[in-house]
Coordinates of C-alpha atoms in Angstrom, one line a residue:
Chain A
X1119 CA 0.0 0.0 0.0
X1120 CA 1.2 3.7 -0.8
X1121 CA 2.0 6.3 1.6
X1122 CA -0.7 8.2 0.4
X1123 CA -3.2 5.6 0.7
X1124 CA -1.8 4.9 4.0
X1125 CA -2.5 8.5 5.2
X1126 CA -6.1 8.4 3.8
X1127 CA -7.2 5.4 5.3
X1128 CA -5.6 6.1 8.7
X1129 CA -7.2 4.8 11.8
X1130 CA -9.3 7.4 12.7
X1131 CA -11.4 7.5 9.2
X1132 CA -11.2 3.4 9.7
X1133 CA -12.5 3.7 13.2
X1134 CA -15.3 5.8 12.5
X1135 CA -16.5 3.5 9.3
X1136 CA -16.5 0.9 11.3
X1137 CA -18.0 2.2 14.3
X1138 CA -19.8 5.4 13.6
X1139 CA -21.1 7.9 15.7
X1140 CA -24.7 8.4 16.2
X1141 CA -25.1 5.8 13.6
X1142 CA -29.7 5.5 13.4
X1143 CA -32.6 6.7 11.9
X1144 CA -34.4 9.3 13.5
X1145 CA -37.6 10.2 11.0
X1146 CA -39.2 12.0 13.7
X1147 CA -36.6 14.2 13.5
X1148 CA -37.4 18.5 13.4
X1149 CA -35.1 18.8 10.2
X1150 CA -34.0 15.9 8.1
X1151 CA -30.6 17.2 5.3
X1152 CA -29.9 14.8 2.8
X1153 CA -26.8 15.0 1.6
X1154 CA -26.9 12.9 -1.6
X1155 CA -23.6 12.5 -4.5
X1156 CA -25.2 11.8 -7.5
X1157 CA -22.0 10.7 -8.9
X1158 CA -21.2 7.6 -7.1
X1159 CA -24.6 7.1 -5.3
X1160 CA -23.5 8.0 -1.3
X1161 CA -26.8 9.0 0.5
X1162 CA -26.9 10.1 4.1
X1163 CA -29.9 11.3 5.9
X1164 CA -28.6 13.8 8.6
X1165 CA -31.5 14.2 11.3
X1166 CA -31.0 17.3 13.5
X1167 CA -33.3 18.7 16.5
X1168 CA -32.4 22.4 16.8
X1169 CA -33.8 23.9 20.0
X1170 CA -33.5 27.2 20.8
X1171 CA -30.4 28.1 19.0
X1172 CA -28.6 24.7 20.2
X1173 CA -28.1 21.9 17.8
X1174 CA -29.4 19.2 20.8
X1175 CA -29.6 16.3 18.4
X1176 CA -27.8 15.0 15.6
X1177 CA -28.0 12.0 14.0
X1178 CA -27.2 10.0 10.1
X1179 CA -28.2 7.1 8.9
X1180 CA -27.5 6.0 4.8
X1181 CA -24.9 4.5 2.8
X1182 CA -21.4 5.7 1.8
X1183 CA -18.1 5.1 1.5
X1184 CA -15.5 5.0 4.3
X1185 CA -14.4 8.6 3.9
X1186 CA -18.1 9.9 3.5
X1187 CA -19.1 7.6 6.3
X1188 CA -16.3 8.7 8.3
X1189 CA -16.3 12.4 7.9
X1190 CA -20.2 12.6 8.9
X1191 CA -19.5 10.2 11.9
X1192 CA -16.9 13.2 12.8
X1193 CA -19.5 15.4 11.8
X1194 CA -22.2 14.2 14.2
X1195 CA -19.5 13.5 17.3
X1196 CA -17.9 17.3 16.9
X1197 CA -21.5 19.2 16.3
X1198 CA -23.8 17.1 19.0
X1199 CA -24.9 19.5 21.8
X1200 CA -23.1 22.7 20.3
X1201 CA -25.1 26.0 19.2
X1202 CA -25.5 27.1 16.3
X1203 CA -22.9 29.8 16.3
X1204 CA -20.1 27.1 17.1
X1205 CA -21.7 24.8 15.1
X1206 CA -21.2 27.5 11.7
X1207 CA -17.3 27.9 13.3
X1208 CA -16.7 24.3 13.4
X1209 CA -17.9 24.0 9.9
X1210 CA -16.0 27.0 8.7
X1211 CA -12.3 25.3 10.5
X1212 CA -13.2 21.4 9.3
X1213 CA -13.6 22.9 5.2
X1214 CA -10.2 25.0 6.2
X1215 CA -8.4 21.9 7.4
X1216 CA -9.5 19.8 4.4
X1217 CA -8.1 22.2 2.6
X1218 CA -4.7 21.7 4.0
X1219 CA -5.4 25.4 5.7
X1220 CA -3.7 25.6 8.9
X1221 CA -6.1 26.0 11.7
X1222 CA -7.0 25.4 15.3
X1223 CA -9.4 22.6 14.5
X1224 CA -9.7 18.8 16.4
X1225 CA -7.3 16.9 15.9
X1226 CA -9.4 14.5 13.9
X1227 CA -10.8 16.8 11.2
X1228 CA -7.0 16.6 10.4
X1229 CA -7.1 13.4 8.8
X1230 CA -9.4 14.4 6.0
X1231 CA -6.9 16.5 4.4
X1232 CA -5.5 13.4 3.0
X1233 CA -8.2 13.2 0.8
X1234 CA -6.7 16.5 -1.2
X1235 CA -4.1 13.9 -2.6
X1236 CA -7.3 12.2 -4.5
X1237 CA -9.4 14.7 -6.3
X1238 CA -12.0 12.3 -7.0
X1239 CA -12.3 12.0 -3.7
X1240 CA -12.5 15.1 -2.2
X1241 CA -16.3 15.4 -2.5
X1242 CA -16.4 12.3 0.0
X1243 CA -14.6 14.2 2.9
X1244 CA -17.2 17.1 2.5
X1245 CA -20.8 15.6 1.0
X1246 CA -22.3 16.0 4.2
X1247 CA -20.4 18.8 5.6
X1248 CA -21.6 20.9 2.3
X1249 CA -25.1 19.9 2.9
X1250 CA -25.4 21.3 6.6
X1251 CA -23.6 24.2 4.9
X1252 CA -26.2 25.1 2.5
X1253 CA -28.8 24.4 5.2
X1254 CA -27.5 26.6 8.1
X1255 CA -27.0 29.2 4.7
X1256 CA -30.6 28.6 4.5
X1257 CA -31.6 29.5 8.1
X1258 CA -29.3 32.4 8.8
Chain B
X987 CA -4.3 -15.5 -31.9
X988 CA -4.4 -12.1 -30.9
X989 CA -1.2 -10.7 -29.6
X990 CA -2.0 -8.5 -26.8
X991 CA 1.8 -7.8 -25.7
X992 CA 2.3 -6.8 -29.1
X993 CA -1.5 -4.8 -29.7
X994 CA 0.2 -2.6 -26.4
X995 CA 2.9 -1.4 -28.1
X996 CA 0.7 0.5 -30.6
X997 CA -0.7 2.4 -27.4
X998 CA 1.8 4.7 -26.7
X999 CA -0.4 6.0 -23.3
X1000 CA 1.4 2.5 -22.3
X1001 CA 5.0 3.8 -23.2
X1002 CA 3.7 6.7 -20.9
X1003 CA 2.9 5.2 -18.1
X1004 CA 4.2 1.5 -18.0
X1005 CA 2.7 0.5 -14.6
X1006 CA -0.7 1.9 -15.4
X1007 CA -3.5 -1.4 -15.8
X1008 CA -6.4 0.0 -17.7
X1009 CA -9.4 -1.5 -16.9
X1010 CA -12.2 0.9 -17.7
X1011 CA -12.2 0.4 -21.6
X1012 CA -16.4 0.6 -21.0
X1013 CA -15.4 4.2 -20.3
X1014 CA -13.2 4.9 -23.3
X1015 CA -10.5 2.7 -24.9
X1016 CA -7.5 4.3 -25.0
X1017 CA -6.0 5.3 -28.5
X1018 CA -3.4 3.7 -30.9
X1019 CA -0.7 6.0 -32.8
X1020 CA -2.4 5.3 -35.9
X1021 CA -5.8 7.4 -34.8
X1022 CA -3.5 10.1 -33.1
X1023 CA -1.7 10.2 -36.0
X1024 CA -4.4 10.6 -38.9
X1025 CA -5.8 13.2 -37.1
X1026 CA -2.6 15.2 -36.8
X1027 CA -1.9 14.9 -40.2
X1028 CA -5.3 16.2 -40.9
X1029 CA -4.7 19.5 -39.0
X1030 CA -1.3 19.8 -40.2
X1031 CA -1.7 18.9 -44.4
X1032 CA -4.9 19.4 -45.2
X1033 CA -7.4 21.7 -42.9
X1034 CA -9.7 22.8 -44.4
X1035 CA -13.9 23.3 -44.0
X1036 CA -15.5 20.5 -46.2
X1037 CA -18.1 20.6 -48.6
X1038 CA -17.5 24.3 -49.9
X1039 CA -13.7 24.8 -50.8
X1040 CA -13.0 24.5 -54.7
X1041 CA -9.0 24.1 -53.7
X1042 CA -6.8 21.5 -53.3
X1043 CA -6.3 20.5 -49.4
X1044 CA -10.2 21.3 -49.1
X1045 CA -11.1 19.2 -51.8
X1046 CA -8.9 16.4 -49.8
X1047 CA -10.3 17.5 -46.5
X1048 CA -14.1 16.6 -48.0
X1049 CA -13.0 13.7 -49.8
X1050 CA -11.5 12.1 -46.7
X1051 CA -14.2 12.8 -44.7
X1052 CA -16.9 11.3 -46.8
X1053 CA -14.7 8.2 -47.2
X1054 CA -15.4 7.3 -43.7
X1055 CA -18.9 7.4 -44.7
X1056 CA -18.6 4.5 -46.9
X1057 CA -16.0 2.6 -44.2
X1058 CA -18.4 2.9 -41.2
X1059 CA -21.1 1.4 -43.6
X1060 CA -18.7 -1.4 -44.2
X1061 CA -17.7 -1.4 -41.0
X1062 CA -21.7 -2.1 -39.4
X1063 CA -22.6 -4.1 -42.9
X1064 CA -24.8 -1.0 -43.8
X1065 CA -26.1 -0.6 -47.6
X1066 CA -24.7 2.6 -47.9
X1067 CA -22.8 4.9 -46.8
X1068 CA -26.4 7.3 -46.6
X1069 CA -27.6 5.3 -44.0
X1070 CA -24.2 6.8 -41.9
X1071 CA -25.3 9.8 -40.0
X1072 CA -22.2 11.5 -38.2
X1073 CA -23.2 12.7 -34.9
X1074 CA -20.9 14.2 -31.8
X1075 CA -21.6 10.5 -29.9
X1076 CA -24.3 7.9 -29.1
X1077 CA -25.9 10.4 -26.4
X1078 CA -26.7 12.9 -29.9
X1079 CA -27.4 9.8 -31.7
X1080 CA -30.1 8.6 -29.3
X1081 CA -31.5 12.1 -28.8
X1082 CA -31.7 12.7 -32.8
X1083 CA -33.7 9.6 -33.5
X1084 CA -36.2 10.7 -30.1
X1085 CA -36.6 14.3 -31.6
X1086 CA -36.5 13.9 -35.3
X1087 CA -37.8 10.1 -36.1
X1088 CA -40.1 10.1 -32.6
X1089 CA -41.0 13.8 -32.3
X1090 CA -42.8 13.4 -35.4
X1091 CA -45.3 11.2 -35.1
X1092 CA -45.6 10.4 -31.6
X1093 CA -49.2 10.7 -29.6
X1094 CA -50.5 10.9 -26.4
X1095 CA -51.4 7.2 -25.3
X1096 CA -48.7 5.9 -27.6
X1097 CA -45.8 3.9 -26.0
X1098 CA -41.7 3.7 -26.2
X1099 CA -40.0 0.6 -24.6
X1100 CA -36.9 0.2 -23.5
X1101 CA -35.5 -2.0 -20.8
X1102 CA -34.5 -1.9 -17.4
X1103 CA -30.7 -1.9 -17.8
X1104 CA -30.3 1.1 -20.3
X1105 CA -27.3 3.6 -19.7
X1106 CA -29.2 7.2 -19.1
X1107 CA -28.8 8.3 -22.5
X1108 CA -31.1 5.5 -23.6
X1109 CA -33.5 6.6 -21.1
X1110 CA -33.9 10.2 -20.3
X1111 CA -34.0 11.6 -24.1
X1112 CA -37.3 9.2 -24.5
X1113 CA -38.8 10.3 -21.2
X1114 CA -38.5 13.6 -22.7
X1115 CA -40.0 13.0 -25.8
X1116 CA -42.8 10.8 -24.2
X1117 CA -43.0 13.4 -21.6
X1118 CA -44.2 16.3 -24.1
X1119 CA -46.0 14.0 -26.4
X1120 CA -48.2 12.3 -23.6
X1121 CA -47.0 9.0 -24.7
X1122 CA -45.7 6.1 -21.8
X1123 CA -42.4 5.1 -21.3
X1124 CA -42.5 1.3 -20.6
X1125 CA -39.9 -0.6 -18.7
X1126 CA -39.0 -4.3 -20.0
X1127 CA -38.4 -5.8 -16.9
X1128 CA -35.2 -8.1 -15.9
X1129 CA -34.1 -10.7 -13.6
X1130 CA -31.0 -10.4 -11.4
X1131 CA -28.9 -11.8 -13.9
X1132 CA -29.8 -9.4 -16.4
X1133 CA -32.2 -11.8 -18.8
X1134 CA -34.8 -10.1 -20.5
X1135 CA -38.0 -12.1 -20.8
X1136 CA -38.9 -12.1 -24.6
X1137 CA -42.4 -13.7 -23.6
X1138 CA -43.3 -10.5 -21.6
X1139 CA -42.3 -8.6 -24.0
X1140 CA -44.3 -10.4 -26.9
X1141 CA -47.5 -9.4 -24.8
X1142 CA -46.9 -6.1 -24.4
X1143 CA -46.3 -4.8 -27.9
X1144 CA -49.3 -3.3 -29.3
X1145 CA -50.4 -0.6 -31.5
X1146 CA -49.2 2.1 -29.6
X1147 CA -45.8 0.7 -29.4
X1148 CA -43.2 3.0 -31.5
X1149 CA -40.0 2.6 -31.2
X1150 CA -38.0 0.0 -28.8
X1151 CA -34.6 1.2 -27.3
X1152 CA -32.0 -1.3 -26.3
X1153 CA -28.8 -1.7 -25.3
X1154 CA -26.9 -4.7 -27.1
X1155 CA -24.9 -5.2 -24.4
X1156 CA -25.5 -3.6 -20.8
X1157 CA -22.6 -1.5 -19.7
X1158 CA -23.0 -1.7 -16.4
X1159 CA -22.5 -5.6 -16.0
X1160 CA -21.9 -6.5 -19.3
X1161 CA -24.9 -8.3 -20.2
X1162 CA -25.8 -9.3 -24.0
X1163 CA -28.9 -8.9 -24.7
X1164 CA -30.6 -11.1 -27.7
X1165 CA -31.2 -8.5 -29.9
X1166 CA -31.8 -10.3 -33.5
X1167 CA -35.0 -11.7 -30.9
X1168 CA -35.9 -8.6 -29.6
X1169 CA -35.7 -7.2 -33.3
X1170 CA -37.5 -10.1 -35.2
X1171 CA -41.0 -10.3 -32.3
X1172 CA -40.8 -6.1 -32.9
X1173 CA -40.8 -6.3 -36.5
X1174 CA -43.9 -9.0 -36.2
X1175 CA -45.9 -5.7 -35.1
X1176 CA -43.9 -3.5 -37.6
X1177 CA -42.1 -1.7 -34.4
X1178 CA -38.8 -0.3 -35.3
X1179 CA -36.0 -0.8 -32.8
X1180 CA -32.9 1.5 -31.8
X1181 CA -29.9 -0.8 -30.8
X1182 CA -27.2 1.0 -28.5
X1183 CA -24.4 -0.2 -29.8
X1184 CA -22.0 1.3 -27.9
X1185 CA -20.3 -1.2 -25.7
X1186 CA -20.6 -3.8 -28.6
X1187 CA -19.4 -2.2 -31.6
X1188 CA -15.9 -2.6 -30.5
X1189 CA -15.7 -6.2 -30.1
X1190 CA -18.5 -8.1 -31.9
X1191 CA -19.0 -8.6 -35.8
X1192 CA -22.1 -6.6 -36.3
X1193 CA -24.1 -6.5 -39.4
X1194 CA -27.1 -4.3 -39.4
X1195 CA -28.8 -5.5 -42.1
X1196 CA -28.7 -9.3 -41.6
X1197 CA -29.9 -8.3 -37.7
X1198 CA -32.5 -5.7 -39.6
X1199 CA -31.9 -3.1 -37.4
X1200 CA -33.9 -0.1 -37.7
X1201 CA -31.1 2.4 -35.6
X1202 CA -28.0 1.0 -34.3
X1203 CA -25.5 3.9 -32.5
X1204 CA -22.5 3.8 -31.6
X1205 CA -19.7 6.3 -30.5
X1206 CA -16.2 6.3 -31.8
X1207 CA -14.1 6.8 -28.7
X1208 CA -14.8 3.4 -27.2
X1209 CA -13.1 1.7 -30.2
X1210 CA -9.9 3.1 -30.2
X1211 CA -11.4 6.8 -32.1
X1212 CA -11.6 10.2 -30.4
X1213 CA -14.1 11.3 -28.7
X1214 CA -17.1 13.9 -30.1
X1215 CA -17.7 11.3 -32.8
X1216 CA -20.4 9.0 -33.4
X1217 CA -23.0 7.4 -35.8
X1218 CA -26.3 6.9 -36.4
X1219 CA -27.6 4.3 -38.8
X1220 CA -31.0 4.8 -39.9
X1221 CA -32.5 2.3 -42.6
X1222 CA -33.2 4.8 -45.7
X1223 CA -37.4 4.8 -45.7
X1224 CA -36.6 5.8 -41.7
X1225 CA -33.9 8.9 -42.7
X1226 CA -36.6 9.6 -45.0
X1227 CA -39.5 10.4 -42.5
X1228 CA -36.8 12.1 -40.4
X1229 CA -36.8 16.2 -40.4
X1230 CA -33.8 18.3 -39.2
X1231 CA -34.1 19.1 -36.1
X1232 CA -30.8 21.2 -36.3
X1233 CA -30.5 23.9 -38.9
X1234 CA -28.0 26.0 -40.1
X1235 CA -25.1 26.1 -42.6
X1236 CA -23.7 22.7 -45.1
X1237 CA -27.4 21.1 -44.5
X1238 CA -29.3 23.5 -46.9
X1239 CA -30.4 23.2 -50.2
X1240 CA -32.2 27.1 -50.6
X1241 CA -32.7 29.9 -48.1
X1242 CA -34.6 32.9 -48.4
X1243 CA -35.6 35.2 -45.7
X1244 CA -39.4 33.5 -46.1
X1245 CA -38.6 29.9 -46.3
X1246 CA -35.5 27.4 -46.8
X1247 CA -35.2 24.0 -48.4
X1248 CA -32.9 21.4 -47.1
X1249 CA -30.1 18.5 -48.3
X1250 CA -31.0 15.0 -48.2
X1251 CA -30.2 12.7 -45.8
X1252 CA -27.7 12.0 -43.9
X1253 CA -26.3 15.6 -44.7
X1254 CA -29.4 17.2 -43.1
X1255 CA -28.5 16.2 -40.2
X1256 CA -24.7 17.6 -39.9
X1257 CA -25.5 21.3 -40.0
X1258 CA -22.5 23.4 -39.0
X1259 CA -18.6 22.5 -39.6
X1260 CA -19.1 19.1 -37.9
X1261 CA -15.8 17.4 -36.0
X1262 CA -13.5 16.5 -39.5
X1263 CA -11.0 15.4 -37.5
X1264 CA -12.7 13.2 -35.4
X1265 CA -14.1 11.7 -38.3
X1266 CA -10.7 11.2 -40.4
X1267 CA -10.0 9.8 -36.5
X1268 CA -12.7 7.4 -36.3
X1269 CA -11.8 6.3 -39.9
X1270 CA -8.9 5.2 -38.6
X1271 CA -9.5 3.4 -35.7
X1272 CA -12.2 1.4 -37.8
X1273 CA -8.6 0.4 -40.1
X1274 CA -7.4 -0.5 -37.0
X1275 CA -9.4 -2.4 -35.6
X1276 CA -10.7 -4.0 -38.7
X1277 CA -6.8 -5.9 -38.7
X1278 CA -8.1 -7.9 -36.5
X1279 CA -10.6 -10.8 -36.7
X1280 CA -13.4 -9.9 -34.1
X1281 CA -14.1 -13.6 -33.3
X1282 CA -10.7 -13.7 -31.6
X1283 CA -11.3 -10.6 -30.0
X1284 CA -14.6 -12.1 -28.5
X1285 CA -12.6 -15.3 -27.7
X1286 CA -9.7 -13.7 -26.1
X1287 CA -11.9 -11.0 -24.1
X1288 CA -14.1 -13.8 -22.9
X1289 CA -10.7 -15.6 -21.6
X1290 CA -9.4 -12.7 -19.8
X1291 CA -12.9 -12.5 -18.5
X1292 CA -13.3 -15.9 -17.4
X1293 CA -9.5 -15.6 -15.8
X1294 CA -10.5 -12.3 -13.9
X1295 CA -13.7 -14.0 -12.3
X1296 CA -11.9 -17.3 -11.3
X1297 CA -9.0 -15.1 -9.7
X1298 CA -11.6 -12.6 -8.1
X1299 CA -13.8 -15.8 -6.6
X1300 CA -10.4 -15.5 -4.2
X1301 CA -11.1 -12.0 -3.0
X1302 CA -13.1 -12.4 0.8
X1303 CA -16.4 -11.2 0.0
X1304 CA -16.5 -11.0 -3.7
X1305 CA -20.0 -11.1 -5.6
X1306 CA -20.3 -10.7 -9.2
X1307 CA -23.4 -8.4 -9.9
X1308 CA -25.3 -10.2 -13.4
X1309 CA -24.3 -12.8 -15.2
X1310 CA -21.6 -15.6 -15.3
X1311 CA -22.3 -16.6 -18.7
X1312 CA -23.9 -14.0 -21.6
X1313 CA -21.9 -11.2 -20.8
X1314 CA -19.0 -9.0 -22.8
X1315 CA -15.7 -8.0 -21.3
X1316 CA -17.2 -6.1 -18.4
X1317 CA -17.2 -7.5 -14.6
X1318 CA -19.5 -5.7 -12.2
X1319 CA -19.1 -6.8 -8.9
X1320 CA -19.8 -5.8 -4.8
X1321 CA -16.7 -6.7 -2.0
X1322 CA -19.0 -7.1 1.1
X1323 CA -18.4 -4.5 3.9
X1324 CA -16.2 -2.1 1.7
X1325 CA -17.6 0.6 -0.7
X1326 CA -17.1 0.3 -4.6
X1327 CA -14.9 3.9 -5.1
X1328 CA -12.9 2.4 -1.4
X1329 CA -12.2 -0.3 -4.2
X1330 CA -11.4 2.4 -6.8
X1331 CA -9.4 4.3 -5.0
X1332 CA -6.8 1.7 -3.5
X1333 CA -6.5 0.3 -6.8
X1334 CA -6.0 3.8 -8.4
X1335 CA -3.4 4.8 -6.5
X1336 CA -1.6 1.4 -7.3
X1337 CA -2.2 2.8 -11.3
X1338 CA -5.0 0.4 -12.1
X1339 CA -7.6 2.2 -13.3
X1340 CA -11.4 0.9 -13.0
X1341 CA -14.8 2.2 -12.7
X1342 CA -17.2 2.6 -9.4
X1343 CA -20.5 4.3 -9.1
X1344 CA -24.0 3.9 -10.6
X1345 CA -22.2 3.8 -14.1
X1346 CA -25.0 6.0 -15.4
X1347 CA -27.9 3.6 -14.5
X1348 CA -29.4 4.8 -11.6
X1349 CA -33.1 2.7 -11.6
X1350 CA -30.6 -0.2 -12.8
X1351 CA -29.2 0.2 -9.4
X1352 CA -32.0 0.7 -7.7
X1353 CA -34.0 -2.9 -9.1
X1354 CA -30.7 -4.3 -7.8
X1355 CA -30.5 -2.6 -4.9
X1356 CA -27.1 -1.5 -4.8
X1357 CA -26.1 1.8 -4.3
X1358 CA -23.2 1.2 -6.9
X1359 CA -20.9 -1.4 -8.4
X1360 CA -17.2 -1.6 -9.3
X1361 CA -16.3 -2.3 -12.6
X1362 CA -13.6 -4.0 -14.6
X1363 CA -13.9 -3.6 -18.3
X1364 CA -11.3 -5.0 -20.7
X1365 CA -9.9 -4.5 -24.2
X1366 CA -7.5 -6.4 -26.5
X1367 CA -4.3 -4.4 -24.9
X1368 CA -5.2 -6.3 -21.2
X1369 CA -3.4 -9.1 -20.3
X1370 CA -3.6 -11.8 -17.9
X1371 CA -0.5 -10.6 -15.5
X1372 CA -3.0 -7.4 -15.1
X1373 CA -5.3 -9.3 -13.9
X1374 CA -2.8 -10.7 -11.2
X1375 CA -1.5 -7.9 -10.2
X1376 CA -5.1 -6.3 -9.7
X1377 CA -5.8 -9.4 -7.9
X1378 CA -2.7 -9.0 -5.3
X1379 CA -3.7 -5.1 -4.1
X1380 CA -7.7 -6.7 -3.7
X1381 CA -6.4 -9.6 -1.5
X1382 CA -4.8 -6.4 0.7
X1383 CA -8.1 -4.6 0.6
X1384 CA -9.6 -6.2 3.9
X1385 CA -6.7 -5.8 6.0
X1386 CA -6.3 -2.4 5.3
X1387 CA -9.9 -1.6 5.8
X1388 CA -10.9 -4.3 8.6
X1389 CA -7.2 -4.9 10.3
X1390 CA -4.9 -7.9 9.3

């Protein structure tokens, strides 16, 4: 296996395919995003309970690949419980540190940049991180 | 025998890059030096606009690109080289024929069929057309494998039924569909059919007129041409109902500022400079190709095939989507537990290129209920030590996703 590949599928984006966070359906849930790629068929639900200005639930269910599975299982575990506010500033810093833009971000958003060494990939790292993007767009 | 060590060496995207393993040929087939060659010497002796020059390098220019005519008709066992409609790929093919041929005469309550496997361009451009006519798009159904069932399809031809689009052979899994059937039970009811030729044409012997075919399309970039060419052929009395649906210069008989007469087919149907060099291009791959006999390109391809899905029986977790037997060089298949572009990707960035997604057949996908495939697809340059070497990264697939 290449470096590169190595770096892309490190343990953190393997851990989190495997076992993702907040990993069910929630259909009764107040907002439901779909975050959908066309191009290779990866569909997530996102299912979110905003309350007040706080983001009190968050949830996905759907089927991708490990690095969109991943990245919306980081997704979920960072945004959970957070208001809105942080919630548009942890957005802003995880599409910065895909990027390869330096920035005070978790540790683990860090090992999505390795996706910027597979262009066709990139899209994977950010489907649903674009489509809570647009929505909080939406809202705001 | 077919040489395939030798058939690489007219490839020179494998002098290029000597690790890379291309196995996506149901994409595009990469290009010999012959085809990159004609059309360079097309731009560099003799460009010129066709059909209108009186000097020399246009006259040359027009002459070439009507031969091509006359060596796709060969090519596809046409009568003539007007049946040969040059069009920018089988996507404007397929959309011609649903404007001009269907657009014409289609009602409300009439119906189109086509079958559950088709590539979107065999679907969307008649869900249009039935769309604003009020006619029914009808779905031939399939079974997991892929087989059409010519008995349900017998029952449900009718009056209303006209046109049928189908693939010859599915690019998604590689299916061959029985076509000369399909085309014989249509012509019972006097129903044209549209054959998409376009993952055949570059491996089977195809003769439209002993299949009868009423359309067959193809594209000439996924048999060793250049993309932004393709061909429709039409049987004449259909070309003849057909009206431009495009209109502009080098299709035109008169104009006046109160009405305009047109050319007869096929030239109707090529308003505006069409792509010269990707016709002198597709001219050439069709010399190309034509060296070799295409029942030992069915044999070998069927070899390699057979090889791949012995060694990928091997891989923990491997299914093959469709069928064992009745399919072209294509393998579509599912790893369990590990996404088809995971696949793509680890094999890509050991330079062997394949396919994942949806492959442009989305309700395909759906009746199978897989949210993509991946998908190997070979040509006459592949070889068996590819196949190995593909083989060796998939075996190291699961331990890099799952732990050794």
């Amino acid at each position: 296996m290449t470096d590169q590949l190595k770096a892309l599928y490190q343990s953190v984006i393997l851990h989190h395919n495997k076992e993702p966070v907040g990993y069910e359906k929630r259909p009764e849930a107040g907002m439901i995003i779909e975050a959908y790629n066309p191009i290779c068929g990866d569909r997530f639900n996102l299912y979110l309970n905003i309350v007040e200005g706080q983001l009190e639930d968050i949830h996905f269910h759907g089927f991708g690949c490990a690095i969109s599975k991943a990245s919306t299982s980081i997704l979920i575990k960072h945004l959970k419980g957070k208001s809105i506010e942080e919630v548009k500033q942890l957005v802003a810093a995880y599409f910065k540190t895909v990027n390869g833009e330096a920035e005070d971000a978790p540790e683990d958003f860090a090992a999505f940049a390795a996706a910027k060494a597979f262009p066709g990939r990139m899209k994977c790292a950010t489907l649903s991180w674009d489509e809570l993007n647009e929505y909080l767009k939406s809202v705001s | 025998m077919l040489e395939p060590d030798n058939i690489r060496k007219d490839f020179p995207v494998f002098r290029e890059h000597p690790d890379l393993i291309y196995f996506d040929n149901a994409a595009t087939t990469q290009k010999p030096q012959v085809v990159i060659d004609a059309i360079t010497e097309f731009y560099t002796h003799f460009n010129a606009n066709i059909h209108r020059g009186v000097y020399d390098i246009a006259a040359k220019a027009t002459e070439r690109y009507e031969a091509v005519r006359g060596k796709v008709a060969n090519f596809i066992g046409a009568p003539s080289a007007k049946n040969i409609v040059y069009t920018s790929g089988t996507t404007a093919s397929i959309n011609l024929v649903a404007q001009s041929f269907l657009g014409a005469q289609l009602k409300a309550g009439d119906e189109v069929i086509i079958s559950q496997m088709e590539h979107h361009a065999n679907l969307i451009p008649w869900q249009m057309i039935c769309k604003a006519k009020g006619a029914t798009l009808k779905v031939m159904p399939i079974d997991r494998e892929g087989a059409i069932d010519l008995g349900t399809l017998r029952v449900s031809l009718s009056k209303r039924t006209k046109l049928i689009a189908l693939t010859h052979v599915s690019n998604t899994f590689g299916r061959i569909n029985p076509i000369r059937e399909v085309i014989k039970i249509a012509h019972q009811k006097n129903i044209p059919v549209l054959v998409d030729g376009a993952q055949s044409v570059a491996h089977f012997d195809i003769d439209v007129s002993d299949l009868d075919a009423d359309f067959f399309v193809f594209s000439g970039h996924k048999l060793f041409g250049p993309t932004g060419i393709g061909i429709l052929y039409a049987k004449e009395e259909h070309l003849n109902a057909m009206q431009p649906i495009v209109f502009g210069g080098d299709m035109i008989k008169n104009v006046s500022f109160e009405k305009s007469s047109f050319l007869s087919a096929p030239q109707c149907f090529e308003a505006g400079t069409t792509n010269i060099a990707g016709v002198i291009g597709l001219g050439a791959a069709i010399d190309y190709l034509s060296q070799y006999d295409k029942k030992e390109i069915k044999a070998y391809l069927k070899e390699l095939r057979e090889y791949a899905l012995s060694r990928l029986q091997e891989i923990k977790g491997f299914s093959l989507v469709g069928s064992e037997e009745h399919s072209s060089a294509i393998i579509s298949f599912v790893i369990d537990g590990v996404h088809p572009h995971d696949i793509a990707t680890i094999l890509g960035a050991h330079q062997i290129a394949i396919r994942a997604g949806n492959h442009c057949t989305q309700p395909l996908m759906d009746f199978l209920e897989l949210p993509g495939t991946s998908r190997m697809s070979f040509s006459i340059y592949n070889l068996k030590s590819e196949v190995d070497r593909a083989i060796e990264i998939m075996q190291e697939i699961h331990d890099l996703m799952f732990g050794a």
